Short mmCIF file of C-alpha atoms in Angstrom, two decimals:
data_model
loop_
_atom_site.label_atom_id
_atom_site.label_comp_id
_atom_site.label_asym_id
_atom_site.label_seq_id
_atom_site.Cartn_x
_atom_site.Cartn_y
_atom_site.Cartn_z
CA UNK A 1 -9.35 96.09 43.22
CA UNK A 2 -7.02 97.30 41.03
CA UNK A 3 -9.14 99.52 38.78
CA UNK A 4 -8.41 97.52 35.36
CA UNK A 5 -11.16 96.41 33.83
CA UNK A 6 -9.54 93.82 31.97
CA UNK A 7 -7.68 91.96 35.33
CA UNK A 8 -11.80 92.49 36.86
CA UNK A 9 -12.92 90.40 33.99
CA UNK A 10 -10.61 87.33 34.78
CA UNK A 11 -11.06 84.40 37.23
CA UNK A 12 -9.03 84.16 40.39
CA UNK A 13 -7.62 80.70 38.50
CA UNK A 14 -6.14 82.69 35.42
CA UNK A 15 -5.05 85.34 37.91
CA UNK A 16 -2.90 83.03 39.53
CA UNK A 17 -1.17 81.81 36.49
CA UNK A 18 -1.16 85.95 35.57
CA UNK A 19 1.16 86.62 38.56
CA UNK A 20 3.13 83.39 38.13
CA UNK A 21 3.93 84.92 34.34
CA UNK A 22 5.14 88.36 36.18
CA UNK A 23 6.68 86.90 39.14
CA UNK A 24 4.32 88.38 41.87
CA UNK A 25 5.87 86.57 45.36
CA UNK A 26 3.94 84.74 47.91
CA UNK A 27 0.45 84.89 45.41
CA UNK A 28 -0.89 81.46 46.93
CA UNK A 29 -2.58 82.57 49.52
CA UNK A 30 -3.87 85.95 48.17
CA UNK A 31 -7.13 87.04 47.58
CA UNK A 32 -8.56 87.82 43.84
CA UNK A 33 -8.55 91.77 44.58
CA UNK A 34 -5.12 91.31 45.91
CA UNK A 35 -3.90 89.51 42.71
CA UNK A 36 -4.77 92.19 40.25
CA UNK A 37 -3.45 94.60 42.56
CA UNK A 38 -0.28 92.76 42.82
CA UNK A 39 -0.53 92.19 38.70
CA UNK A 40 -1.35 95.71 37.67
CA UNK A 41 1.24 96.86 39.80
CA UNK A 42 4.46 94.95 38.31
CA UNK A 43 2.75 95.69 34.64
CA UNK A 44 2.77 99.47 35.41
CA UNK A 45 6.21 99.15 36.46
CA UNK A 46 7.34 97.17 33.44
CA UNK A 47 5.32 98.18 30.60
CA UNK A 48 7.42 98.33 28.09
CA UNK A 49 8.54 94.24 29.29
CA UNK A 50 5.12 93.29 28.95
CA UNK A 51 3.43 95.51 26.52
CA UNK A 52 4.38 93.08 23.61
CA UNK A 53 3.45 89.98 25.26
CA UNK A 54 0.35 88.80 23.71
CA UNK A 55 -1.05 87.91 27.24
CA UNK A 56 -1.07 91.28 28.39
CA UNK A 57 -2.25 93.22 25.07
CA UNK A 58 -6.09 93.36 26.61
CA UNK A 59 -4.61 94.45 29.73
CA UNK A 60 -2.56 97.58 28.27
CA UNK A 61 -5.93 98.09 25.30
CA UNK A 62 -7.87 98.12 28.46
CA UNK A 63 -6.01 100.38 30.33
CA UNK A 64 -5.40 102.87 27.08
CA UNK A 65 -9.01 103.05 26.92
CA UNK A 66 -9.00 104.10 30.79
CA UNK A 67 -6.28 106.62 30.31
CA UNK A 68 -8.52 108.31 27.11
CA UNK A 69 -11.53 109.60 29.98
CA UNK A 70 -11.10 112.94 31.17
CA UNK A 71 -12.08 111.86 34.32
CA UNK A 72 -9.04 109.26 34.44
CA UNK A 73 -6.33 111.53 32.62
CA UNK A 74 -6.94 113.78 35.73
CA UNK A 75 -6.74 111.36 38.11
CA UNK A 76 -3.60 109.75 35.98
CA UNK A 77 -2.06 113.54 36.79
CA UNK A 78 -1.92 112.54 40.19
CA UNK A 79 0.85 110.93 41.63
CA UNK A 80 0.14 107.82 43.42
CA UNK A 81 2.26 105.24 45.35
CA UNK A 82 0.89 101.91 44.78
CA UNK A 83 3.93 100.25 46.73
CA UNK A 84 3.18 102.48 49.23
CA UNK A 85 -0.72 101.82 48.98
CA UNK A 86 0.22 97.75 48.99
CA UNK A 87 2.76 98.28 52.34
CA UNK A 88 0.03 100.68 53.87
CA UNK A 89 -2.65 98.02 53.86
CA UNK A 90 -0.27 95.54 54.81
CA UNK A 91 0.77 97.64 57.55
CA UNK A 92 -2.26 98.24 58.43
CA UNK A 93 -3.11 94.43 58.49
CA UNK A 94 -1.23 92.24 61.35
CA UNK A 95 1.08 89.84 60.07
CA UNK A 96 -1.03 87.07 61.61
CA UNK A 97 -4.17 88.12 60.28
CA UNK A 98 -2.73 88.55 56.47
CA UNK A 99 -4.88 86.16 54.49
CA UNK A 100 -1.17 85.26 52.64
CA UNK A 101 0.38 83.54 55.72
CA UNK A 102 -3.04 82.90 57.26
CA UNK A 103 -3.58 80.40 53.96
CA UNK A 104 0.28 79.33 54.50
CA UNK A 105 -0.08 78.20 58.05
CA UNK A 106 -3.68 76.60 57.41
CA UNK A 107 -1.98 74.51 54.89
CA UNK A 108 0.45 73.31 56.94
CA UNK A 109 -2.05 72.18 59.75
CA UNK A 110 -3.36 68.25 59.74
CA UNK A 111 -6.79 69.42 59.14
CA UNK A 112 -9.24 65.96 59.50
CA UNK A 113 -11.08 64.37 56.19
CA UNK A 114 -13.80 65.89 54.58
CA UNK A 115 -16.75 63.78 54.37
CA UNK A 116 -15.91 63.10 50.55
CA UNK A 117 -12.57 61.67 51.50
CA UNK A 118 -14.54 59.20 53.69
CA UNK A 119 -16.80 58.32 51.22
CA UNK A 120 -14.17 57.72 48.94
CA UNK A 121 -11.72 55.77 51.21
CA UNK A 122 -14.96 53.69 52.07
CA UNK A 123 -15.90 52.90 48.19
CA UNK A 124 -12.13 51.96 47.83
CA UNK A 125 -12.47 49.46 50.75
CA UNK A 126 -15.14 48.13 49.25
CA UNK A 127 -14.14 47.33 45.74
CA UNK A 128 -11.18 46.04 47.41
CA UNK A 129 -13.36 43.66 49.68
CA UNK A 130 -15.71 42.64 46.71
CA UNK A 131 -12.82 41.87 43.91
CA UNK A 132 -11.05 39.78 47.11
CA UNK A 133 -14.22 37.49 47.45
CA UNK A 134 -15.02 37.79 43.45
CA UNK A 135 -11.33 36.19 43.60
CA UNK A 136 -11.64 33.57 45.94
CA UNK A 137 -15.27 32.35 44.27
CA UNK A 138 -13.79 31.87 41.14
CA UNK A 139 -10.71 30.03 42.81
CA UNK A 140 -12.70 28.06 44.38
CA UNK A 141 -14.25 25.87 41.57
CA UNK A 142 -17.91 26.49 42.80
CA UNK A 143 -18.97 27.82 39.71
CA UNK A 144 -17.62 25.05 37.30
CA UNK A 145 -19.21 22.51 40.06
CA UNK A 146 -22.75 24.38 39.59
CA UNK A 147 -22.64 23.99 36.27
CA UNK A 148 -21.85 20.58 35.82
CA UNK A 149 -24.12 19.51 38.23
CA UNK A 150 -26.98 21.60 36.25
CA UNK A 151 -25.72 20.06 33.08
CA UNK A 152 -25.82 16.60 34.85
CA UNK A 153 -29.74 16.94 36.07
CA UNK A 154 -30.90 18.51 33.28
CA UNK A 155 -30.55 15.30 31.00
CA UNK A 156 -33.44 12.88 30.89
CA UNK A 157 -32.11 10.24 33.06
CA UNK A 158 -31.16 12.34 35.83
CA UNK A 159 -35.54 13.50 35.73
CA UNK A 160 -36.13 10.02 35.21
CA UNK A 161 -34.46 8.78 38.42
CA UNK A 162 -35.64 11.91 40.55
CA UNK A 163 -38.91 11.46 39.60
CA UNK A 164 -38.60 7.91 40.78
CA UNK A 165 -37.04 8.62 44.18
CA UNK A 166 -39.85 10.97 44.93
CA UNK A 167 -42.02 8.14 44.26
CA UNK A 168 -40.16 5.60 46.05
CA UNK A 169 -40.30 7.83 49.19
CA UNK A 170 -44.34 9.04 49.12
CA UNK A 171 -44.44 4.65 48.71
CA UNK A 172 -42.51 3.94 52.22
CA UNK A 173 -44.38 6.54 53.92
CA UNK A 174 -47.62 4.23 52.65
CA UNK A 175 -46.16 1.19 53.68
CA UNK A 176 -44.15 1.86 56.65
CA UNK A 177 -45.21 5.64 58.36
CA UNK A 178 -42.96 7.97 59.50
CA UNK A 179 -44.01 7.06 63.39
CA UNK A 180 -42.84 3.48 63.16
CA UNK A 181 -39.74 3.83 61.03
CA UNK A 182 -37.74 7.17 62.96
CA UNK A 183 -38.58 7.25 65.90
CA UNK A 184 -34.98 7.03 67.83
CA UNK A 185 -35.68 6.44 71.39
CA UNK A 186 -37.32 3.00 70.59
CA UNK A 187 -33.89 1.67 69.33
CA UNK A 188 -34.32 -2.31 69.60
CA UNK A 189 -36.57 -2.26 71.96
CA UNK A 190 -38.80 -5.38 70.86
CA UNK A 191 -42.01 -4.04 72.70
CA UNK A 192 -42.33 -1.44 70.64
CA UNK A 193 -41.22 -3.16 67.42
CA UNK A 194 -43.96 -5.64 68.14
CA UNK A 195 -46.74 -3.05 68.35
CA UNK A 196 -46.83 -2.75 64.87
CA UNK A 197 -46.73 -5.68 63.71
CA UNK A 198 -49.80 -6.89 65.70
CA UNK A 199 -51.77 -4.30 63.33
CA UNK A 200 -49.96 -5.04 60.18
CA UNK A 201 -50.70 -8.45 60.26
CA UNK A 202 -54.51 -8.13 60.82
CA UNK A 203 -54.84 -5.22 57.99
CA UNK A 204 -56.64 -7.88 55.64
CA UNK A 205 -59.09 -9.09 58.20
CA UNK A 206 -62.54 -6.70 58.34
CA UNK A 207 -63.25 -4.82 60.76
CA UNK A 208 -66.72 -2.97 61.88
CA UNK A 209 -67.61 -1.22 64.49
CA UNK A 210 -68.42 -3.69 66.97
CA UNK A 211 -64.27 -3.51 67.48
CA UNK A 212 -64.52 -0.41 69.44
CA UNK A 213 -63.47 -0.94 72.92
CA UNK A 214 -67.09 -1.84 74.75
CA UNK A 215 -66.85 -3.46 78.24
CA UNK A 216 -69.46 -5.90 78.43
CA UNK A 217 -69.45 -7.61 74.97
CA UNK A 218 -68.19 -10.94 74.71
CA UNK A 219 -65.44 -10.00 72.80
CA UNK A 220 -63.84 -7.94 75.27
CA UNK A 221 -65.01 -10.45 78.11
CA UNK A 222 -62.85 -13.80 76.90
CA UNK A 223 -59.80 -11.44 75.79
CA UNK A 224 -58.05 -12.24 79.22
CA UNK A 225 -56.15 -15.52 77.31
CA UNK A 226 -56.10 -13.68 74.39
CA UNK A 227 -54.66 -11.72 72.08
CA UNK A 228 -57.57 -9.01 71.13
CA UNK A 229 -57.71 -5.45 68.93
CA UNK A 230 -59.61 -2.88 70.47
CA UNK A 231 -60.11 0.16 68.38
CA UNK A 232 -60.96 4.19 68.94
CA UNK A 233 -64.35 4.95 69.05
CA UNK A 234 -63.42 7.96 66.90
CA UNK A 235 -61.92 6.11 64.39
CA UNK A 236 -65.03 5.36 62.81
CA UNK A 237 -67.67 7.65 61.02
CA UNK A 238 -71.61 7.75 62.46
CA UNK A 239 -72.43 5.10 59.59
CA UNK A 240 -69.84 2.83 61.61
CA UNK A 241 -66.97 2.70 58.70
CA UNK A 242 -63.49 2.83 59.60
CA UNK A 243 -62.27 6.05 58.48
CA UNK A 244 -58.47 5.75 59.57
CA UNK A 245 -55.32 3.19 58.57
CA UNK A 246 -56.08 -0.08 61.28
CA UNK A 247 -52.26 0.72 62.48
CA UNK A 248 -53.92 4.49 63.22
CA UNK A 249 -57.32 3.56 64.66
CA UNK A 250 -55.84 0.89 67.39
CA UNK A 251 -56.94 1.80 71.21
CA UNK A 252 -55.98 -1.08 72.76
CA UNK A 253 -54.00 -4.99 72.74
CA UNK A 254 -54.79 -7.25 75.47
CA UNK A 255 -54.75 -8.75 78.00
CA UNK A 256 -52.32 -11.63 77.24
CA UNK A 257 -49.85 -10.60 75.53
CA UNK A 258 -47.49 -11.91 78.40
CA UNK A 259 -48.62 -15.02 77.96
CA UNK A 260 -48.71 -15.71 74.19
CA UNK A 261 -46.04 -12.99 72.68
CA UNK A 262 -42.59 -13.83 73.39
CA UNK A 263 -41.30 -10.20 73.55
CA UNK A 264 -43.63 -9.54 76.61
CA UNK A 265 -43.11 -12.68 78.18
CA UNK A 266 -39.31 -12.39 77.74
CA UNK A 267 -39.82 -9.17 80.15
CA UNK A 268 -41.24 -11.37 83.06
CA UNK A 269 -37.91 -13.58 83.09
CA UNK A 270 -35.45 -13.39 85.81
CA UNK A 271 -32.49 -15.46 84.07
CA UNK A 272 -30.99 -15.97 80.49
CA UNK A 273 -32.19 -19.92 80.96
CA UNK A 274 -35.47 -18.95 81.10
CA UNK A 275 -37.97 -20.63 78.40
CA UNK A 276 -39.69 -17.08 77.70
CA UNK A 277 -36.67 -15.61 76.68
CA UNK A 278 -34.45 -13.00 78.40
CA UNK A 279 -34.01 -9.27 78.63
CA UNK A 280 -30.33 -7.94 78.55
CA UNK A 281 -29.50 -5.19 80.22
CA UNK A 282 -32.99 -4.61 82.19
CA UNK A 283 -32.57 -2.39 85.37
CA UNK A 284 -35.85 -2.92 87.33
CA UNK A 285 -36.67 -6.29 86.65
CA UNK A 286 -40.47 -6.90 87.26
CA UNK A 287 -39.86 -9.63 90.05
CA UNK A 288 -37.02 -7.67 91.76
CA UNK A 289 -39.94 -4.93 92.05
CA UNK A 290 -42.65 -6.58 93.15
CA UNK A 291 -40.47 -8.18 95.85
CA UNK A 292 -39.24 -4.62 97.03
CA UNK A 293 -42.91 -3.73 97.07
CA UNK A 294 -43.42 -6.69 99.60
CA UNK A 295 -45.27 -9.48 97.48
CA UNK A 296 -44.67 -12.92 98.93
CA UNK A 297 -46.53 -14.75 95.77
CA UNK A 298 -47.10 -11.73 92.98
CA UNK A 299 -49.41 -12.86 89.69
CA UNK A 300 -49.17 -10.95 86.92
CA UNK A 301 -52.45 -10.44 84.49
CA UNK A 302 -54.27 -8.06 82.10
CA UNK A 303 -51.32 -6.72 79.82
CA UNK A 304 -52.13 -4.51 76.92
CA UNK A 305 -50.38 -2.15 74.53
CA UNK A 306 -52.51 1.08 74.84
CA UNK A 307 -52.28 3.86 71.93
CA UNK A 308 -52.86 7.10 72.03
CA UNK A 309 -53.48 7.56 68.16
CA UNK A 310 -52.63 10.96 66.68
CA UNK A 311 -56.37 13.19 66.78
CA UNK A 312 -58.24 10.53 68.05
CA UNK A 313 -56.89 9.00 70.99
CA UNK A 314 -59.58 9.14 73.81
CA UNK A 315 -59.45 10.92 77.36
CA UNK A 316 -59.44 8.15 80.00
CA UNK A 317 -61.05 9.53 83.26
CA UNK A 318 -60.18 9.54 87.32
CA UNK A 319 -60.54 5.75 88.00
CA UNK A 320 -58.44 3.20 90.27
CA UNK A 321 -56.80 -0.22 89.10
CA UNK A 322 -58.20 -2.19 91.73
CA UNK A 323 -61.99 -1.27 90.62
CA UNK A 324 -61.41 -3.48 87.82
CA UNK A 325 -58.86 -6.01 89.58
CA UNK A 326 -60.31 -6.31 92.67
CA UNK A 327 -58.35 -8.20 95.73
CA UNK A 328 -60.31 -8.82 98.84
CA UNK A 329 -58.00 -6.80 100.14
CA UNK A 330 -56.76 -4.41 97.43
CA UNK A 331 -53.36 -5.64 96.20
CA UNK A 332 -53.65 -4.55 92.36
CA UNK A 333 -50.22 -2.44 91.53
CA UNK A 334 -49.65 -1.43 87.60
CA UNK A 335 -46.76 -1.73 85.79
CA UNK A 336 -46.70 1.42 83.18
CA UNK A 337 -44.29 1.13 80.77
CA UNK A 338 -43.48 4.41 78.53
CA UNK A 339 -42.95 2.50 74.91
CA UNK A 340 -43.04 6.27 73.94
CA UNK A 341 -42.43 9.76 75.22
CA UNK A 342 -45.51 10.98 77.29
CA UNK A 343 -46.66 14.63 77.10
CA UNK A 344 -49.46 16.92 78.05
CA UNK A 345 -49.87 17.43 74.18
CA UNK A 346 -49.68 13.57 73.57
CA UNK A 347 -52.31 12.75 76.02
CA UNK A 348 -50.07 11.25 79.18
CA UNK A 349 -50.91 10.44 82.61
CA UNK A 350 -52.14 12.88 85.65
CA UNK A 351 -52.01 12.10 89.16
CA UNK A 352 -54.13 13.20 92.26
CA UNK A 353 -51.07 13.29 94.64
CA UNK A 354 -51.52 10.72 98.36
CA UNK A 355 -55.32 9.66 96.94
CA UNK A 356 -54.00 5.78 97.44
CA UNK A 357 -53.77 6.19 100.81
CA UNK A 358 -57.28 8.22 101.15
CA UNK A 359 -59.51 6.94 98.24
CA UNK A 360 -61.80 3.97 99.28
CA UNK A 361 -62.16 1.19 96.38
CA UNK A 362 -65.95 2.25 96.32
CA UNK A 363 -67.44 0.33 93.52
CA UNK A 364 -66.65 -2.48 91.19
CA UNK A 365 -66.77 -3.41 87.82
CA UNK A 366 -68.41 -7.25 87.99
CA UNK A 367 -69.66 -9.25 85.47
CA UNK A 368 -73.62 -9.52 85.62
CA UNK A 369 -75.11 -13.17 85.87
CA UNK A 370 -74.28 -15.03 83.28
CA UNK A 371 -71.97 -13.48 81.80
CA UNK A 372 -74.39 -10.76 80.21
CA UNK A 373 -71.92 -8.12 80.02
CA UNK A 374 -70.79 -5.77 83.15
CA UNK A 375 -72.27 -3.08 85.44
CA UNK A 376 -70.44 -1.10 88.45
CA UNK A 377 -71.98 -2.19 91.94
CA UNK A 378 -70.97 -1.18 94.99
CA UNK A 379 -67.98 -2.58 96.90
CA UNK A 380 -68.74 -4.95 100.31
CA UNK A 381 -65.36 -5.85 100.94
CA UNK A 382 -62.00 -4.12 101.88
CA UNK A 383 -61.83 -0.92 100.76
CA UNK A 384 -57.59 -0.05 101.47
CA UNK A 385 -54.80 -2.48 101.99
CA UNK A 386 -54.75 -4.08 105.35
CA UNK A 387 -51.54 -1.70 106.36
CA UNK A 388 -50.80 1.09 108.65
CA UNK A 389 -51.12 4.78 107.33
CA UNK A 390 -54.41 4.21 105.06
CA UNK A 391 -57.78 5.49 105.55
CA UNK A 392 -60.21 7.80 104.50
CA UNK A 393 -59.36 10.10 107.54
CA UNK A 394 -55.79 10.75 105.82
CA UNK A 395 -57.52 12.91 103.18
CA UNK A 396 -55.97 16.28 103.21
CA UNK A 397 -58.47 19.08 103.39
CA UNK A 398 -59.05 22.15 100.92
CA UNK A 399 -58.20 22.22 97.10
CA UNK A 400 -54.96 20.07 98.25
CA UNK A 401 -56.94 16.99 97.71
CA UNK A 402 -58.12 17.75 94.20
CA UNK A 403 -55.50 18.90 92.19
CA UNK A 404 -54.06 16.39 89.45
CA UNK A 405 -50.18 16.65 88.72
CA UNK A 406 -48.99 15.73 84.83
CA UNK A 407 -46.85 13.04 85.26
CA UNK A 408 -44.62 13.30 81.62
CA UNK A 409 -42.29 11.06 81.11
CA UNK A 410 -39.53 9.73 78.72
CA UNK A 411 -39.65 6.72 76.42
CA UNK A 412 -38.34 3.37 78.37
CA UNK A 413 -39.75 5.03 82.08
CA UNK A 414 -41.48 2.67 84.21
CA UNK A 415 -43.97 4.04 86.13
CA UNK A 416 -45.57 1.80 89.49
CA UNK A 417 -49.14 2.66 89.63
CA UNK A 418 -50.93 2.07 93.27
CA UNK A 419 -54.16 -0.04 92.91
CA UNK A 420 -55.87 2.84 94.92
CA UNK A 421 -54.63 6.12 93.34
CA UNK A 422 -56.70 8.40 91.44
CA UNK A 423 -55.40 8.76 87.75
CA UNK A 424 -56.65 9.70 84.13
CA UNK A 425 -55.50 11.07 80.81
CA UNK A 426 -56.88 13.46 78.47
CA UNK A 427 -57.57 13.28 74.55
CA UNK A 428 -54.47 13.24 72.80
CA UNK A 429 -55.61 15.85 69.72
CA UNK A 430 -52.15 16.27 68.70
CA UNK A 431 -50.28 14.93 65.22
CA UNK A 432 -47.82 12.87 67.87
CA UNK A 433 -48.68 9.68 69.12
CA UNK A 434 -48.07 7.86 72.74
CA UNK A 435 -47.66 4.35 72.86
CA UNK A 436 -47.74 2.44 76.38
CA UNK A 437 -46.86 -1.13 77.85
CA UNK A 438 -48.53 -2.02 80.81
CA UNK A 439 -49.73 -5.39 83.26
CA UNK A 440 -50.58 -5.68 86.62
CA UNK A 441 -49.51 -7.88 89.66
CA UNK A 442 -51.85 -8.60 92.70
CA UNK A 443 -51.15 -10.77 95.98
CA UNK A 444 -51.79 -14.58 95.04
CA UNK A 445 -50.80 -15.22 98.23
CA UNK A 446 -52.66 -16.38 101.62
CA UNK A 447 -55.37 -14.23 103.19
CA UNK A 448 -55.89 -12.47 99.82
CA UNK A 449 -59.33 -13.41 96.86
CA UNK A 450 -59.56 -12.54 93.12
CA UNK A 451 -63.07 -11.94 92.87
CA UNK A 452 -64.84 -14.51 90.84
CA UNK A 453 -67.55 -11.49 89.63
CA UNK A 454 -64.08 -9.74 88.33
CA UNK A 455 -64.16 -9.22 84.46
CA UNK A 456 -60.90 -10.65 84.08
CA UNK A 457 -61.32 -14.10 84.89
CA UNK A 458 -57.81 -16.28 84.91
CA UNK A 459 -56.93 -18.82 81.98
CA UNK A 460 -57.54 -22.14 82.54
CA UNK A 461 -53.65 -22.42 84.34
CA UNK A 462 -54.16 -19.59 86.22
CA UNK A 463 -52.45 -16.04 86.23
CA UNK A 464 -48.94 -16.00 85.56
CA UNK A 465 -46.76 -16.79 88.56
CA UNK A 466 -43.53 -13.86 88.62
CA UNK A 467 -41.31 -15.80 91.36
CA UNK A 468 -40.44 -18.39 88.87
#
């Protein structure tokens, strides 16, 4: 320090601007001590320069007041060298450790940002960033577009009209639902497009409980020339009311619909100059099948639309086809037609894998005398078709023979179903329903009966020939 009260007092900022005035060299990079030592030194030297420059008049007052002490008059006596002093530290100091040049050469170095300068280049950016899309918004005409479309609905029309739409929609969902007007992977098929209309004509008639599918009322038992509704036993409450839409609380349609709909008789025709009608574009035309399958004089019988309503559509257990169409021998195949997709959550069919060539047609259902409704009874004829590789020996042992396999399958699949396998389906408790198409074909050839105690009895021309 230099001793001078006054140069003490002062901030290294004001000292800098102090040795600027006097023309100390190289006063950048020096410390604050250094700075009044430098200052002091070229004021001693040039007192009577400075001692009228207002800048310096506490400087000299201060140091007068020094000079008055006893103390400092006797240490005033004695000569000193503050060159020498300066060069003596500097000296004493290598010249690349003197905080001067050491500040120089730091200066001159690319020293990297300071996290400040990042945070400022990084709010710059952004600005920059948020003005450019500010910019481009307004450019783009969004905001005039918002507001004339909120001027446009707010008037009393615009409420008016949506107000009707809304009620125009919640109408079609009453009148048509959802399930029968978009659903995509019907496209023109007329099967489906049928189904519907079956229920839709008959909403007006009343219906009671006594149309729940039962097997041995009369209804059920003269439906095989006819076109009959059968619906879900859960479709009604315990006081026997219908407690869903008709269209929602259908089971069943059958068992002529070949025979006295044209869009299911259509499907039996092998040629455009057919009477029934004619389906273009059909791959696996039902007499081409039954022909690959080996029939010599198929007859088709018992077709029905089966639904799987949404919550209420019943679980169907293990049975076989030819229990209830019984050939002496078996012959029964079903045609399965997916109107619909089929799904485990939609209720669709399961499979116990080989059991046609292992399961025995054990029992019947048969008409009791006089037409008094049905029963099962035991089978006394054929139990397999007469063929090579069937028999109860052909059972495979262990859990093998017992497991079920989901057989899902897409809407327009045609699934063969053998008179002796083993099949069911389970409730369909989903919001999704499954629609089906199906009829069967037996042998009307020689060497093979249709039971006369069978519950399906043929119409008055017999069962529908296929080989037309």
């Amino acid at each position: 320090m230099s001793g001078n009260s006054w140069l003490a007092r002062q901030r290294k900022s004001e000292l800098i601007e102090l040795a600027q005035a006097v023309g100390v060299k190289d006063h950048e990079g020096m410390r604050k001590s250094d700075l009044e030592l430098a200052i002091d030194e070229v004021l001693t030297e040039h007192t009577a320069h400075y001692q009228s420059d207002p800048r310096f008049q506490d400087y000299f007052k201060s140091r007068a007041r020094a000079s008055g002490s006893p103390l400092k008059r006797e240490l005033a006596a004695v000569p000193v060298s503050r060159r020498r002093t300066i060069k003596a530290v500097e000296e004493a100091i290598p010249s690349d450790r003197h905080p001067g040049r050491a500040m120089a050469l730091a200066q001159r170095l690319q020293l990297p940002a300071s996290p400040a300068d990042v945070a400022q280049a990084v709010d710059r950016g952004t600005v920059a960033v948020r003005e450019h899309i500010t910019t481009l918004y307004h450019d783009s005409g969004l905001t005039d577009a918002a507001h004339t479309a909120r001027d446009a609905l707010s008037t009393v029309h615009s409420v008016a009209v949506a107000v009707a739409l809304f009620e125009m929609y919640k109408l079609r969902q009453e009148v048509l639902p959802d399930r029968y007007a978009f659903t995509t992977r019907r496209g023109n098929s007329p099967l489906i497009n049928s189904t519907p209309s079956f229920t839709h004509n008959h909403e007006s008639q009343p219906v009671s409980h006594a149309f729940a599918t039962k097997l041995g009322d009369a209804y059920f038992l003269t439906s095989g020339d006819k076109i009959r509704f059968f619906l879900e036993d859960d479709a009604f409450s315990p006081e026997g009311e219908l407690t869903k839409p008709k269209h929602l609380a259908v089971n069943k349609i059958g068992h002529y619909l070949h025979g006295l709909s044209s869009p299911f008789a259509a499907l039996l025709s092998n040629s455009a100059e057919d009477s029934r009608g004619y389906v273009e574009g059909m791959k696996a035309r039902p007499a081409e099948v039954a022909k690959a399958l080996g029939f010599a004089d198929p007859r088709v019988l018992q077709s029905m639309v089966i639904c799987k309503q949404p919550e209420i559509g019943g679980a169907v257990p293990p049975h076989q086809d030819s229990t209830f169409l019984y050939t002496d021998p078996p012959s029964a195949v079903g045609f399965w037609y997916a109107l619909e997709d089929a799904t485990l959550e939609n209720g669709c069919l399961s499979f116990l894998p080989g059991s046609h060539r292992w399961a025995p047609v054990e029992r019947r259902l048969v008409r009791k005398a006089g037409d008094e409704g049905t029963e099962m009874v035991k089978n006394e004829g054929a139990r397999f078709p007469q063929k090579e590789g069937y028999g109860e020996d052909k059972r495979p042992e262990g859990e093998e023979g017992e497991k079920y396999v989901a057989g899902e399958v897409k809407a327009g699949s045609l699934v063969l179903i053998h008179g002796n396998l083993l099949h069911k389906s389970e409730r369909n408790l989903s919001q999704k329903g499954r629609i089906i198409y199906t009829f069967h074909v037996i042998e009307g050839g020689e060497g093979f009966k249709y039971d006369a105690k069978n519950w399906l009895q043929p119409p008055e021309e017999g069962f529908t020939k296929l080989y037309a």
